Amino acid sequence: MMERLATRLNELCGTHPFETGWYLKDLSSGESTHRRGDVVVPSASTRKISIMMAALRAVHTGRFSLDQPVTIQAKYQISNSGCFQHLRPGFSVTLHDILVMMIVVSDNTCTGTIADMLGLDQINEFCRSAGMTGTTHRQGIPPNPDAQADRPPDLGRINVTTPADVGLLLDLVQQGTHDARAAGRLGGTPELCRLAVDILSWQLLNTRLPALLPTGTKVAHKTGTAGRNINDAGIIFQDDRPAFILTVYTGGVPEELADGTPGKAAADHHIARLCRTCWDVLSAKRVGV
């Protein structure tokens, strides 16, 4: 079944004038498959999943507290996403709320703040310890990707990952919600892994993986956009149980397709269609259709 599903997903990828890499794991069978899953690509804001998990590890070790106040400084309010860039600096929120805002509206003021609190070396060490060998964090707040959208990304200078790396991390997080050993591999606890899944499921940017799923479907995910790279990565639930993990990374998305469709809208719909195809096949298997 997974081989046939992979063929269908690749056929969908072949209909678009941009590259797609994806990683899929069926959580009921444990089977996985991918397309360019080990190819290093710009991570964009999907990197914030690993930043959040590194921060939760620091909470578990006692370095940080979820309730500690964090002051928002003007030097971080230079981002191109989120809400805090528009507010007057000097206010404080809890670390818990910094993590929530970083994920649910992809707030880069919060991202730069927590990245500096942790340090890039610690974030990269966390990724290595989790087995994410193709992932590197080089910038707390990356430069505006739209200003460089017409140039191929320099993978040696930016934040990068692979579809399989992010799939692995999400798998460890969902396992960690009920398995202390998996949570321990992330340096955390089941309670902290459950918090991570909750935060990812509060995501407000839902035009990609969840867009074509049945209304009310729980999807714990994080989007990412960097110039011509449009990404999304998440855990998709059925009947409140984790059903499958899907990570999708597109590259070279044109500003406009030949038919006039904006490239970003086409990539959004493509990611949604890949996810719906997985849903239709894997949910049918689970109910014995």
PDB file of C-alpha atoms in Angstrom:
ATOM      1  CA  MET A   1       0.000   0.000   0.000  1.00  0.00           C
ATOM      2  CA  MET A   2       2.732   2.498   0.896  1.00  0.00           C
ATOM      3  CA  GLU A   3       4.438   1.895  -2.428  1.00  0.00           C
ATOM      4  CA  ARG A   4       1.219   2.645  -4.306  1.00  0.00           C
ATOM      5  CA  LEU A   5       0.589   5.707  -2.166  1.00  0.00           C
ATOM      6  CA  ALA A   6       4.118   6.965  -2.827  1.00  0.00           C
ATOM      7  CA  THR A   7       3.508   6.565  -6.542  1.00  0.00           C
ATOM      8  CA  ARG A   8       0.329   8.648  -6.291  1.00  0.00           C
ATOM      9  CA  LEU A   9       2.097  11.352  -4.315  1.00  0.00           C
ATOM     10  CA  ASN A  10       4.944  11.480  -6.814  1.00  0.00           C
ATOM     11  CA  GLU A  11       2.486  11.744  -9.684  1.00  0.00           C
ATOM     12  CA  LEU A  12       0.994  14.801  -8.009  1.00  0.00           C
ATOM     13  CA  CYS A  13       4.461  16.264  -7.565  1.00  0.00           C
ATOM     14  CA  GLY A  14       5.164  15.724 -11.254  1.00  0.00           C
ATOM     15  CA  THR A  15       2.298  17.999 -12.276  1.00  0.00           C
ATOM     16  CA  HIS A  16       3.984  21.122 -10.869  1.00  0.00           C
ATOM     17  CA  PRO A  17       6.857  23.233 -12.252  1.00  0.00           C
ATOM     18  CA  PHE A  18       8.699  23.224  -8.930  1.00  0.00           C
ATOM     19  CA  GLU A  19      10.493  20.618  -6.848  1.00  0.00           C
ATOM     20  CA  THR A  20       8.876  18.766  -3.959  1.00  0.00           C
ATOM     21  CA  GLY A  21      10.456  16.661  -1.278  1.00  0.00           C
ATOM     22  CA  TRP A  22       8.334  14.820   1.273  1.00  0.00           C
ATOM     23  CA  TYR A  23       8.495  12.269   4.064  1.00  0.00           C
ATOM     24  CA  LEU A  24       5.536  10.140   5.180  1.00  0.00           C
ATOM     25  CA  LYS A  25       5.129   7.740   8.082  1.00  0.00           C
ATOM     26  CA  ASP A  26       2.005   5.679   8.721  1.00  0.00           C
ATOM     27  CA  LEU A  27       1.794   5.560  12.507  1.00  0.00           C
ATOM     28  CA  SER A  28      -0.495   2.534  12.596  1.00  0.00           C
ATOM     29  CA  SER A  29       1.924   0.268  10.725  1.00  0.00           C
ATOM     30  CA  GLY A  30       5.214   2.053  11.323  1.00  0.00           C
ATOM     31  CA  GLU A  31       5.944   2.044   7.589  1.00  0.00           C
ATOM     32  CA  SER A  32       7.578   5.098   6.046  1.00  0.00           C
ATOM     33  CA  THR A  33       8.454   6.333   2.578  1.00  0.00           C
ATOM     34  CA  HIS A  34       9.771   9.520   1.047  1.00  0.00           C
ATOM     35  CA  ARG A  35      10.689  11.542  -2.021  1.00  0.00           C
ATOM     36  CA  ARG A  36      14.003  13.386  -1.672  1.00  0.00           C
ATOM     37  CA  GLY A  37      13.601  12.866   2.049  1.00  0.00           C
ATOM     38  CA  ASP A  38      17.325  13.120   2.781  1.00  0.00           C
ATOM     39  CA  VAL A  39      17.973  16.142   0.549  1.00  0.00           C
ATOM     40  CA  VAL A  40      19.030  19.246   2.485  1.00  0.00           C
ATOM     41  CA  VAL A  41      16.663  22.175   1.906  1.00  0.00           C
ATOM     42  CA  PRO A  42      15.894  25.555   3.503  1.00  0.00           C
ATOM     43  CA  SER A  43      14.046  24.833   6.723  1.00  0.00           C
ATOM     44  CA  ALA A  44      12.348  28.219   6.941  1.00  0.00           C
ATOM     45  CA  SER A  45      10.053  28.352   9.970  1.00  0.00           C
ATOM     46  CA  THR A  46       9.675  24.593  10.324  1.00  0.00           C
ATOM     47  CA  ARG A  47      12.969  24.950  12.259  1.00  0.00           C
ATOM     48  CA  LYS A  48      10.891  26.382  15.099  1.00  0.00           C
ATOM     49  CA  ILE A  49       9.755  22.875  16.039  1.00  0.00           C
ATOM     50  CA  SER A  50      13.307  21.975  17.041  1.00  0.00           C
ATOM     51  CA  ILE A  51      13.810  25.363  18.718  1.00  0.00           C
ATOM     52  CA  MET A  52      10.679  24.741  20.803  1.00  0.00           C
ATOM     53  CA  MET A  53      11.829  21.247  21.745  1.00  0.00           C
ATOM     54  CA  ALA A  54      15.302  22.501  22.668  1.00  0.00           C
ATOM     55  CA  ALA A  55      13.644  25.109  24.898  1.00  0.00           C
ATOM     56  CA  LEU A  56      11.478  22.453  26.543  1.00  0.00           C
ATOM     57  CA  ARG A  57      14.601  20.393  27.190  1.00  0.00           C
ATOM     58  CA  ALA A  58      16.053  23.439  28.953  1.00  0.00           C
ATOM     59  CA  VAL A  59      12.854  23.635  31.009  1.00  0.00           C
ATOM     60  CA  HIS A  60      13.251  19.996  32.022  1.00  0.00           C
ATOM     61  CA  THR A  61      16.858  20.540  33.124  1.00  0.00           C
ATOM     62  CA  GLY A  62      15.859  23.585  35.180  1.00  0.00           C
ATOM     63  CA  ARG A  63      17.711  26.132  33.058  1.00  0.00           C
ATOM     64  CA  PHE A  64      14.424  27.787  32.129  1.00  0.00           C
ATOM     65  CA  SER A  65      10.905  27.884  33.560  1.00  0.00           C
ATOM     66  CA  LEU A  66       7.754  28.072  31.471  1.00  0.00           C
ATOM     67  CA  ASP A  67       6.483  30.739  33.872  1.00  0.00           C
ATOM     68  CA  GLN A  68       9.553  32.968  33.766  1.00  0.00           C
ATOM     69  CA  PRO A  69       8.984  36.459  32.322  1.00  0.00           C
ATOM     70  CA  VAL A  70      10.766  37.322  29.078  1.00  0.00           C
ATOM     71  CA  THR A  71      11.137  40.958  28.031  1.00  0.00           C
ATOM     72  CA  ILE A  72      10.602  41.764  24.366  1.00  0.00           C
ATOM     73  CA  GLN A  73      13.447  43.922  23.100  1.00  0.00           C
ATOM     74  CA  ALA A  74      13.420  46.252  20.094  1.00  0.00           C
ATOM     75  CA  LYS A  75      16.461  44.549  18.571  1.00  0.00           C
ATOM     76  CA  TYR A  76      14.329  41.479  17.846  1.00  0.00           C
ATOM     77  CA  GLN A  77      11.422  43.408  16.345  1.00  0.00           C
ATOM     78  CA  ILE A  78      12.905  43.359  12.855  1.00  0.00           C
ATOM     79  CA  SER A  79      11.120  40.276  11.633  1.00  0.00           C
ATOM     80  CA  ASN A  80       8.746  39.734   8.738  1.00  0.00           C
ATOM     81  CA  SER A  81       6.267  37.463  10.470  1.00  0.00           C
ATOM     82  CA  GLY A  82       4.140  37.416  13.580  1.00  0.00           C
ATOM     83  CA  CYS A  83       2.553  40.047  15.771  1.00  0.00           C
ATOM     84  CA  PHE A  84       5.154  41.237  18.266  1.00  0.00           C
ATOM     85  CA  GLN A  85       7.093  43.218  15.642  1.00  0.00           C
ATOM     86  CA  HIS A  86       4.230  45.749  15.698  1.00  0.00           C
ATOM     87  CA  LEU A  87       4.061  46.248  19.486  1.00  0.00           C
ATOM     88  CA  ARG A  88       5.970  48.696  21.650  1.00  0.00           C
ATOM     89  CA  PRO A  89       9.116  47.052  23.067  1.00  0.00           C
ATOM     90  CA  GLY A  90       9.737  46.580  26.754  1.00  0.00           C
ATOM     91  CA  PHE A  91       6.725  44.446  27.643  1.00  0.00           C
ATOM     92  CA  SER A  92       7.100  40.978  29.146  1.00  0.00           C
ATOM     93  CA  VAL A  93       5.397  37.660  28.524  1.00  0.00           C
ATOM     94  CA  THR A  94       6.092  34.203  29.921  1.00  0.00           C
ATOM     95  CA  LEU A  95       8.404  31.758  28.173  1.00  0.00           C
ATOM     96  CA  HIS A  96       5.353  29.543  27.639  1.00  0.00           C
ATOM     97  CA  ASP A  97       3.689  32.320  25.662  1.00  0.00           C
ATOM     98  CA  ILE A  98       6.885  33.057  23.714  1.00  0.00           C
ATOM     99  CA  LEU A  99       6.844  29.438  22.516  1.00  0.00           C
ATOM    100  CA  VAL A 100       3.138  29.589  21.673  1.00  0.00           C
ATOM    101  CA  MET A 101       3.514  32.755  19.603  1.00  0.00           C
ATOM    102  CA  MET A 102       6.614  31.402  17.852  1.00  0.00           C
ATOM    103  CA  ILE A 103       4.594  28.426  16.634  1.00  0.00           C
ATOM    104  CA  VAL A 104       0.984  29.503  16.150  1.00  0.00           C
ATOM    105  CA  VAL A 105       1.660  32.760  14.242  1.00  0.00           C
ATOM    106  CA  SER A 106       5.341  32.060  13.454  1.00  0.00           C
ATOM    107  CA  ASP A 107       6.398  35.154  15.390  1.00  0.00           C
ATOM    108  CA  ASN A 108      10.042  35.862  14.563  1.00  0.00           C
ATOM    109  CA  THR A 109      10.480  38.385  17.373  1.00  0.00           C
ATOM    110  CA  CYS A 110       9.816  35.481  19.725  1.00  0.00           C
ATOM    111  CA  THR A 111      12.041  33.190  17.652  1.00  0.00           C
ATOM    112  CA  GLY A 112      15.020  35.535  17.798  1.00  0.00           C
ATOM    113  CA  THR A 113      14.510  36.004  21.520  1.00  0.00           C
ATOM    114  CA  ILE A 114      14.413  32.308  22.396  1.00  0.00           C
ATOM    115  CA  ALA A 115      17.187  31.432  19.908  1.00  0.00           C
ATOM    116  CA  ASP A 116      19.517  33.852  21.708  1.00  0.00           C
ATOM    117  CA  MET A 117      18.392  32.608  25.120  1.00  0.00           C
ATOM    118  CA  LEU A 118      19.279  29.044  24.108  1.00  0.00           C
ATOM    119  CA  GLY A 119      22.229  29.775  21.812  1.00  0.00           C
ATOM    120  CA  LEU A 120      22.555  28.301  18.334  1.00  0.00           C
ATOM    121  CA  ASP A 121      25.168  25.813  19.541  1.00  0.00           C
ATOM    122  CA  GLN A 122      22.680  24.352  22.017  1.00  0.00           C
ATOM    123  CA  ILE A 123      19.939  24.170  19.404  1.00  0.00           C
ATOM    124  CA  ASN A 124      22.270  22.387  16.972  1.00  0.00           C
ATOM    125  CA  GLU A 125      23.442  20.026  19.706  1.00  0.00           C
ATOM    126  CA  PHE A 126      19.812  19.202  20.453  1.00  0.00           C
ATOM    127  CA  CYS A 127      19.190  18.372  16.791  1.00  0.00           C
ATOM    128  CA  ARG A 128      22.240  16.102  16.633  1.00  0.00           C
ATOM    129  CA  SER A 129      21.205  14.304  19.821  1.00  0.00           C
ATOM    130  CA  ALA A 130      17.776  13.665  18.298  1.00  0.00           C
ATOM    131  CA  GLY A 131      19.345  12.190  15.147  1.00  0.00           C
ATOM    132  CA  MET A 132      18.660  15.137  12.830  1.00  0.00           C
ATOM    133  CA  THR A 133      21.927  14.830  10.915  1.00  0.00           C
ATOM    134  CA  GLY A 134      20.908  17.045   7.984  1.00  0.00           C
ATOM    135  CA  THR A 135      19.698  19.965  10.111  1.00  0.00           C
ATOM    136  CA  THR A 136      21.725  23.094  10.927  1.00  0.00           C
ATOM    137  CA  HIS A 137      20.640  26.339  12.600  1.00  0.00           C
ATOM    138  CA  ARG A 138      22.857  29.242  11.532  1.00  0.00           C
ATOM    139  CA  GLN A 139      20.675  32.311  12.149  1.00  0.00           C
ATOM    140  CA  GLY A 140      18.414  33.319  15.019  1.00  0.00           C
ATOM    141  CA  ILE A 141      16.361  35.604  12.795  1.00  0.00           C
ATOM    142  CA  PRO A 142      17.102  35.046   9.100  1.00  0.00           C
ATOM    143  CA  PRO A 143      17.144  37.989   6.673  1.00  0.00           C
ATOM    144  CA  ASN A 144      13.988  38.775   4.743  1.00  0.00           C
ATOM    145  CA  PRO A 145      13.746  35.856   2.283  1.00  0.00           C
ATOM    146  CA  ASP A 146      11.655  37.860  -0.179  1.00  0.00           C
ATOM    147  CA  ALA A 147      14.627  40.135  -0.797  1.00  0.00           C
ATOM    148  CA  GLN A 148      16.589  37.110  -2.042  1.00  0.00           C
ATOM    149  CA  ALA A 149      13.751  35.213  -3.684  1.00  0.00           C
ATOM    150  CA  ASP A 150      15.155  35.472  -7.195  1.00  0.00           C
ATOM    151  CA  ARG A 151      18.451  33.804  -6.237  1.00  0.00           C
ATOM    152  CA  PRO A 152      18.948  30.121  -5.430  1.00  0.00           C
ATOM    153  CA  PRO A 153      19.365  29.692  -1.661  1.00  0.00           C
ATOM    154  CA  ASP A 154      22.919  29.336  -0.382  1.00  0.00           C
ATOM    155  CA  LEU A 155      22.491  26.192   1.702  1.00  0.00           C
ATOM    156  CA  GLY A 156      25.842  26.705   3.379  1.00  0.00           C
ATOM    157  CA  ARG A 157      24.781  29.998   4.949  1.00  0.00           C
ATOM    158  CA  ILE A 158      21.146  29.549   5.961  1.00  0.00           C
ATOM    159  CA  ASN A 159      19.024  27.392   8.273  1.00  0.00           C
ATOM    160  CA  VAL A 160      18.562  23.985   6.668  1.00  0.00           C
ATOM    161  CA  THR A 161      16.980  20.606   7.307  1.00  0.00           C
ATOM    162  CA  THR A 162      15.626  17.576   5.456  1.00  0.00           C
ATOM    163  CA  PRO A 163      12.046  16.279   5.203  1.00  0.00           C
ATOM    164  CA  ALA A 164      13.128  13.071   6.956  1.00  0.00           C
ATOM    165  CA  ASP A 165      14.811  14.954   9.813  1.00  0.00           C
ATOM    166  CA  VAL A 166      11.665  16.869  10.671  1.00  0.00           C
ATOM    167  CA  GLY A 167       9.606  13.707  10.284  1.00  0.00           C
ATOM    168  CA  LEU A 168      11.921  11.990  12.779  1.00  0.00           C
ATOM    169  CA  LEU A 169      11.558  14.839  15.270  1.00  0.00           C
ATOM    170  CA  LEU A 170       7.776  14.839  15.023  1.00  0.00           C
ATOM    171  CA  ASP A 171       7.744  11.067  15.454  1.00  0.00           C
ATOM    172  CA  LEU A 172       9.831  11.317  18.623  1.00  0.00           C
ATOM    173  CA  VAL A 173       7.552  14.054  19.953  1.00  0.00           C
ATOM    174  CA  GLN A 174       4.376  12.051  19.364  1.00  0.00           C
ATOM    175  CA  GLN A 175       5.961   8.892  20.803  1.00  0.00           C
ATOM    176  CA  GLY A 176       7.171  10.945  23.746  1.00  0.00           C
ATOM    177  CA  THR A 177       3.617  11.912  24.694  1.00  0.00           C
ATOM    178  CA  HIS A 178       3.164   8.401  26.105  1.00  0.00           C
ATOM    179  CA  ASP A 179       6.660   6.866  26.142  1.00  0.00           C
ATOM    180  CA  ALA A 180       9.132   8.223  28.679  1.00  0.00           C
ATOM    181  CA  ARG A 181      12.057   6.685  26.800  1.00  0.00           C
ATOM    182  CA  ALA A 182      11.205   8.553  23.584  1.00  0.00           C
ATOM    183  CA  ALA A 183      10.647  11.745  25.571  1.00  0.00           C
ATOM    184  CA  GLY A 184      14.014  11.193  27.217  1.00  0.00           C
ATOM    185  CA  ARG A 185      15.709  11.033  23.822  1.00  0.00           C
ATOM    186  CA  LEU A 186      14.521  14.630  23.410  1.00  0.00           C
ATOM    187  CA  GLY A 187      15.690  15.512  26.895  1.00  0.00           C
ATOM    188  CA  GLY A 188      12.136  15.951  28.100  1.00  0.00           C
ATOM    189  CA  THR A 189       9.136  14.238  29.631  1.00  0.00           C
ATOM    190  CA  PRO A 190       5.785  12.960  28.339  1.00  0.00           C
ATOM    191  CA  GLU A 191       4.132  16.028  29.862  1.00  0.00           C
ATOM    192  CA  LEU A 192       6.412  18.376  27.912  1.00  0.00           C
ATOM    193  CA  CYS A 193       5.900  16.379  24.703  1.00  0.00           C
ATOM    194  CA  ARG A 194       2.131  16.647  25.186  1.00  0.00           C
ATOM    195  CA  LEU A 195       2.524  20.401  25.617  1.00  0.00           C
ATOM    196  CA  ALA A 196       4.511  20.546  22.362  1.00  0.00           C
ATOM    197  CA  VAL A 197       1.793  18.669  20.470  1.00  0.00           C
ATOM    198  CA  ASP A 198      -0.844  20.953  21.974  1.00  0.00           C
ATOM    199  CA  ILE A 199       1.028  24.071  20.858  1.00  0.00           C
ATOM    200  CA  LEU A 200       1.542  22.685  17.352  1.00  0.00           C
ATOM    201  CA  SER A 201      -2.163  21.834  17.174  1.00  0.00           C
ATOM    202  CA  TRP A 202      -3.065  25.472  17.998  1.00  0.00           C
ATOM    203  CA  GLN A 203      -1.446  26.537  14.707  1.00  0.00           C
ATOM    204  CA  LEU A 204      -3.334  29.415  13.070  1.00  0.00           C
ATOM    205  CA  LEU A 205      -1.660  29.201   9.635  1.00  0.00           C
ATOM    206  CA  ASN A 206      -3.720  26.407   8.106  1.00  0.00           C
ATOM    207  CA  THR A 207      -3.703  26.832   4.320  1.00  0.00           C
ATOM    208  CA  ARG A 208      -1.383  23.872   3.704  1.00  0.00           C
ATOM    209  CA  LEU A 209      -1.518  20.420   5.372  1.00  0.00           C
ATOM    210  CA  PRO A 210      -4.965  20.842   7.016  1.00  0.00           C
ATOM    211  CA  ALA A 211      -6.703  22.769   4.238  1.00  0.00           C
ATOM    212  CA  LEU A 212      -8.457  19.849   2.487  1.00  0.00           C
ATOM    213  CA  LEU A 213      -8.944  17.560   5.478  1.00  0.00           C
ATOM    214  CA  PRO A 214     -12.368  17.030   7.068  1.00  0.00           C
ATOM    215  CA  THR A 215     -13.465  19.983   9.180  1.00  0.00           C
ATOM    216  CA  GLY A 216     -12.217  19.669  12.733  1.00  0.00           C
ATOM    217  CA  THR A 217      -9.332  17.316  11.953  1.00  0.00           C
ATOM    218  CA  LYS A 218      -6.541  17.794  14.472  1.00  0.00           C
ATOM    219  CA  VAL A 219      -3.217  18.632  12.838  1.00  0.00           C
ATOM    220  CA  ALA A 220      -0.171  19.455  14.971  1.00  0.00           C
ATOM    221  CA  HIS A 221       2.076  21.238  12.497  1.00  0.00           C
ATOM    222  CA  LYS A 222       4.389  24.112  11.629  1.00  0.00           C
ATOM    223  CA  THR A 223       4.564  25.934   8.330  1.00  0.00           C
ATOM    224  CA  GLY A 224       7.630  27.538   6.795  1.00  0.00           C
ATOM    225  CA  THR A 225       8.122  30.058   3.998  1.00  0.00           C
ATOM    226  CA  ALA A 226      11.461  31.355   2.719  1.00  0.00           C
ATOM    227  CA  GLY A 227      11.461  33.036  -0.665  1.00  0.00           C
ATOM    228  CA  ARG A 228      10.551  30.337  -3.205  1.00  0.00           C
ATOM    229  CA  ASN A 229      10.434  27.584  -0.578  1.00  0.00           C
ATOM    230  CA  ILE A 230       6.985  26.724   0.797  1.00  0.00           C
ATOM    231  CA  ASN A 231       6.908  24.060   3.523  1.00  0.00           C
ATOM    232  CA  ASP A 232       4.710  22.398   6.126  1.00  0.00           C
ATOM    233  CA  ALA A 233       5.349  19.546   8.542  1.00  0.00           C
ATOM    234  CA  GLY A 234       2.976  17.901  10.957  1.00  0.00           C
ATOM    235  CA  ILE A 235       1.252  15.062  12.734  1.00  0.00           C
ATOM    236  CA  ILE A 236      -2.236  14.352  11.399  1.00  0.00           C
ATOM    237  CA  PHE A 237      -4.763  12.820  13.779  1.00  0.00           C
ATOM    238  CA  GLN A 238      -7.872  10.715  13.177  1.00  0.00           C
ATOM    239  CA  ASP A 239     -10.379  10.287  16.007  1.00  0.00           C
ATOM    240  CA  ASP A 240      -7.884  12.061  18.267  1.00  0.00           C
ATOM    241  CA  ARG A 241      -5.205   9.439  17.595  1.00  0.00           C
ATOM    242  CA  PRO A 242      -2.018  10.227  15.645  1.00  0.00           C
ATOM    243  CA  ALA A 243      -2.555   8.691  12.208  1.00  0.00           C
ATOM    244  CA  PHE A 244       0.410   9.745  10.097  1.00  0.00           C
ATOM    245  CA  ILE A 245       3.278  12.200   9.855  1.00  0.00           C
ATOM    246  CA  LEU A 246       3.782  14.184   6.666  1.00  0.00           C
ATOM    247  CA  THR A 247       6.486  16.746   5.959  1.00  0.00           C
ATOM    248  CA  VAL A 248       6.508  18.579   2.617  1.00  0.00           C
ATOM    249  CA  TYR A 249       9.207  20.930   1.316  1.00  0.00           C
ATOM    250  CA  THR A 250       8.864  22.716  -2.018  1.00  0.00           C
ATOM    251  CA  GLY A 251      11.574  24.698  -3.766  1.00  0.00           C
ATOM    252  CA  GLY A 252      11.880  26.939  -6.787  1.00  0.00           C
ATOM    253  CA  VAL A 253       8.226  27.937  -6.598  1.00  0.00           C
ATOM    254  CA  PRO A 254       7.700  30.602  -9.297  1.00  0.00           C
ATOM    255  CA  GLU A 255       6.023  33.883  -8.505  1.00  0.00           C
ATOM    256  CA  GLU A 256       3.294  32.948 -10.947  1.00  0.00           C
ATOM    257  CA  LEU A 257       2.360  29.784 -12.843  1.00  0.00           C
ATOM    258  CA  ALA A 258       1.720  29.750 -16.588  1.00  0.00           C
ATOM    259  CA  ASP A 259      -2.037  29.957 -15.998  1.00  0.00           C
ATOM    260  CA  GLY A 260      -1.669  33.034 -13.799  1.00  0.00           C
ATOM    261  CA  THR A 261      -2.042  31.242 -10.461  1.00  0.00           C
ATOM    262  CA  PRO A 262       0.218  32.776  -7.810  1.00  0.00           C
ATOM    263  CA  GLY A 263       3.007  30.322  -7.099  1.00  0.00           C
ATOM    264  CA  LYS A 264       2.535  30.421  -3.341  1.00  0.00           C
ATOM    265  CA  ALA A 265      -1.166  29.589  -3.683  1.00  0.00           C
ATOM    266  CA  ALA A 266      -0.313  26.686  -5.994  1.00  0.00           C
ATOM    267  CA  ALA A 267       2.265  25.350  -3.525  1.00  0.00           C
ATOM    268  CA  ASP A 268      -0.187  25.703  -0.641  1.00  0.00           C
ATOM    269  CA  HIS A 269      -2.824  23.716  -2.540  1.00  0.00           C
ATOM    270  CA  HIS A 270      -0.263  21.135  -3.647  1.00  0.00           C
ATOM    271  CA  ILE A 271       0.748  20.470  -0.031  1.00  0.00           C
ATOM    272  CA  ALA A 272      -2.920  20.249   0.939  1.00  0.00           C
ATOM    273  CA  ARG A 273      -3.607  17.801  -1.896  1.00  0.00           C
ATOM    274  CA  LEU A 274      -0.692  15.576  -0.887  1.00  0.00           C
ATOM    275  CA  CYS A 275      -2.012  15.488   2.676  1.00  0.00           C
ATOM    276  CA  ARG A 276      -5.581  14.716   1.575  1.00  0.00           C
ATOM    277  CA  THR A 277      -4.324  11.882  -0.622  1.00  0.00           C
ATOM    278  CA  CYS A 278      -2.527  10.371   2.371  1.00  0.00           C
ATOM    279  CA  TRP A 279      -5.642  10.832   4.477  1.00  0.00           C
ATOM    280  CA  ASP A 280      -7.908   9.111   1.947  1.00  0.00           C
ATOM    281  CA  VAL A 281      -5.638   6.106   1.510  1.00  0.00           C
ATOM    282  CA  LEU A 282      -4.529   5.622   5.112  1.00  0.00           C
ATOM    283  CA  SER A 283      -7.907   6.318   6.711  1.00  0.00           C
ATOM    284  CA  ALA A 284      -9.543   3.857   4.314  1.00  0.00           C
ATOM    285  CA  LYS A 285      -7.008   1.241   5.396  1.00  0.00           C
ATOM    286  CA  ARG A 286      -7.784   1.853   9.058  1.00  0.00           C
ATOM    287  CA  VAL A 287     -11.523   1.311   8.598  1.00  0.00           C
ATOM    288  CA  GLY A 288     -10.979  -1.672   6.311  1.00  0.00           C
ATOM    289  CA  VAL A 289     -12.372  -0.150   3.123  1.00  0.00           C
TER     290      VAL A 289
END
